[in-house]
């Protein structure tokens, strides 16, 4: 092999080696960045079906008008920032209620507003992560208390609880709220039209 070919071969080999090392470094760096982003975004999302507690006590606590429409809602809790936010299916687009909260004990949190305290406890029921909301601190003291309260029909207006939305962000939860609201409206419209048709047929 001529000296010239040896030099060309050596240059190509060095370029390939450097390119490979650069790719490894970039992949490693990207992996670290992705990990950092995942750890930094320590928010958990919970979804709630409408109920009497949400319609009245919870919305009143948040400074919202009460309703009997049982709107669905989304809750975000961020342990890193100690910030949270609520959105309801009857909200306008991008409308949210933001708040700060404190961690009182393992899985127990509280939010103070207008002289009143809302307690939030994370718990697990049949393998599903959930969050329990109440204004009674004793009710939120333990999972056994929660199970007892949920089995008491007289307490049904004293709490609400929601399920955790895995691998989902707040915007996705809100999008689902809008879809549920649209479906409800379609069902209401269909029901009215059916009632009118029956009335006209008589």
Short mmCIF file of N, CA and C in Angstrom, two decimals, residues 17-33:
data_model
loop_
_atom_site.label_atom_id
_atom_site.label_comp_id
_atom_site.label_asym_id
_atom_site.label_seq_id
_atom_site.Cartn_x
_atom_site.Cartn_y
_atom_site.Cartn_z
N UNK A 17 -13.88 7.38 14.01
CA UNK A 17 -13.78 7.17 15.45
C UNK A 17 -14.29 8.37 16.22
N UNK A 18 -13.90 9.56 15.78
CA UNK A 18 -14.34 10.80 16.45
C UNK A 18 -15.85 10.96 16.35
N UNK A 19 -16.39 10.63 15.18
CA UNK A 19 -17.83 10.76 14.96
C UNK A 19 -18.60 9.83 15.89
N UNK A 20 -18.05 8.59 16.02
CA UNK A 20 -18.69 7.62 16.90
C UNK A 20 -18.68 8.07 18.35
N UNK A 21 -17.53 8.60 18.80
CA UNK A 21 -17.41 9.08 20.18
C UNK A 21 -18.33 10.27 20.43
N UNK A 22 -18.42 11.14 19.42
CA UNK A 22 -19.29 12.32 19.55
C UNK A 22 -20.74 11.89 19.70
N UNK A 23 -21.15 10.88 18.91
CA UNK A 23 -22.52 10.38 18.98
C UNK A 23 -22.81 9.79 20.35
N UNK A 24 -21.81 9.05 20.91
CA UNK A 24 -21.99 8.46 22.22
C UNK A 24 -22.16 9.54 23.28
N UNK A 25 -21.36 10.59 23.20
CA UNK A 25 -21.44 11.69 24.16
C UNK A 25 -22.79 12.39 24.07
N UNK A 26 -23.27 12.63 22.82
CA UNK A 26 -24.55 13.29 22.63
C UNK A 26 -25.70 12.45 23.17
N UNK A 27 -25.66 11.14 22.90
CA UNK A 27 -26.70 10.26 23.39
C UNK A 27 -26.71 10.22 24.91
N UNK A 28 -25.52 10.19 25.50
CA UNK A 28 -25.42 10.17 26.96
C UNK A 28 -25.95 11.47 27.56
N UNK A 29 -25.59 12.59 26.92
CA UNK A 29 -26.05 13.90 27.40
C UNK A 29 -27.55 14.04 27.27
N UNK A 30 -28.08 13.61 26.11
CA UNK A 30 -29.52 13.68 25.90
C UNK A 30 -30.26 12.84 26.92
N UNK A 31 -29.69 11.68 27.23
CA UNK A 31 -30.30 10.81 28.23
C UNK A 31 -30.33 11.48 29.59
N UNK A 32 -29.25 12.17 29.95
CA UNK A 32 -29.20 12.88 31.23
C UNK A 32 -30.21 14.01 31.26
N UNK A 33 -30.30 14.76 30.16
CA UNK A 33 -31.25 15.87 30.10
C UNK A 33 -32.67 15.38 30.26
#
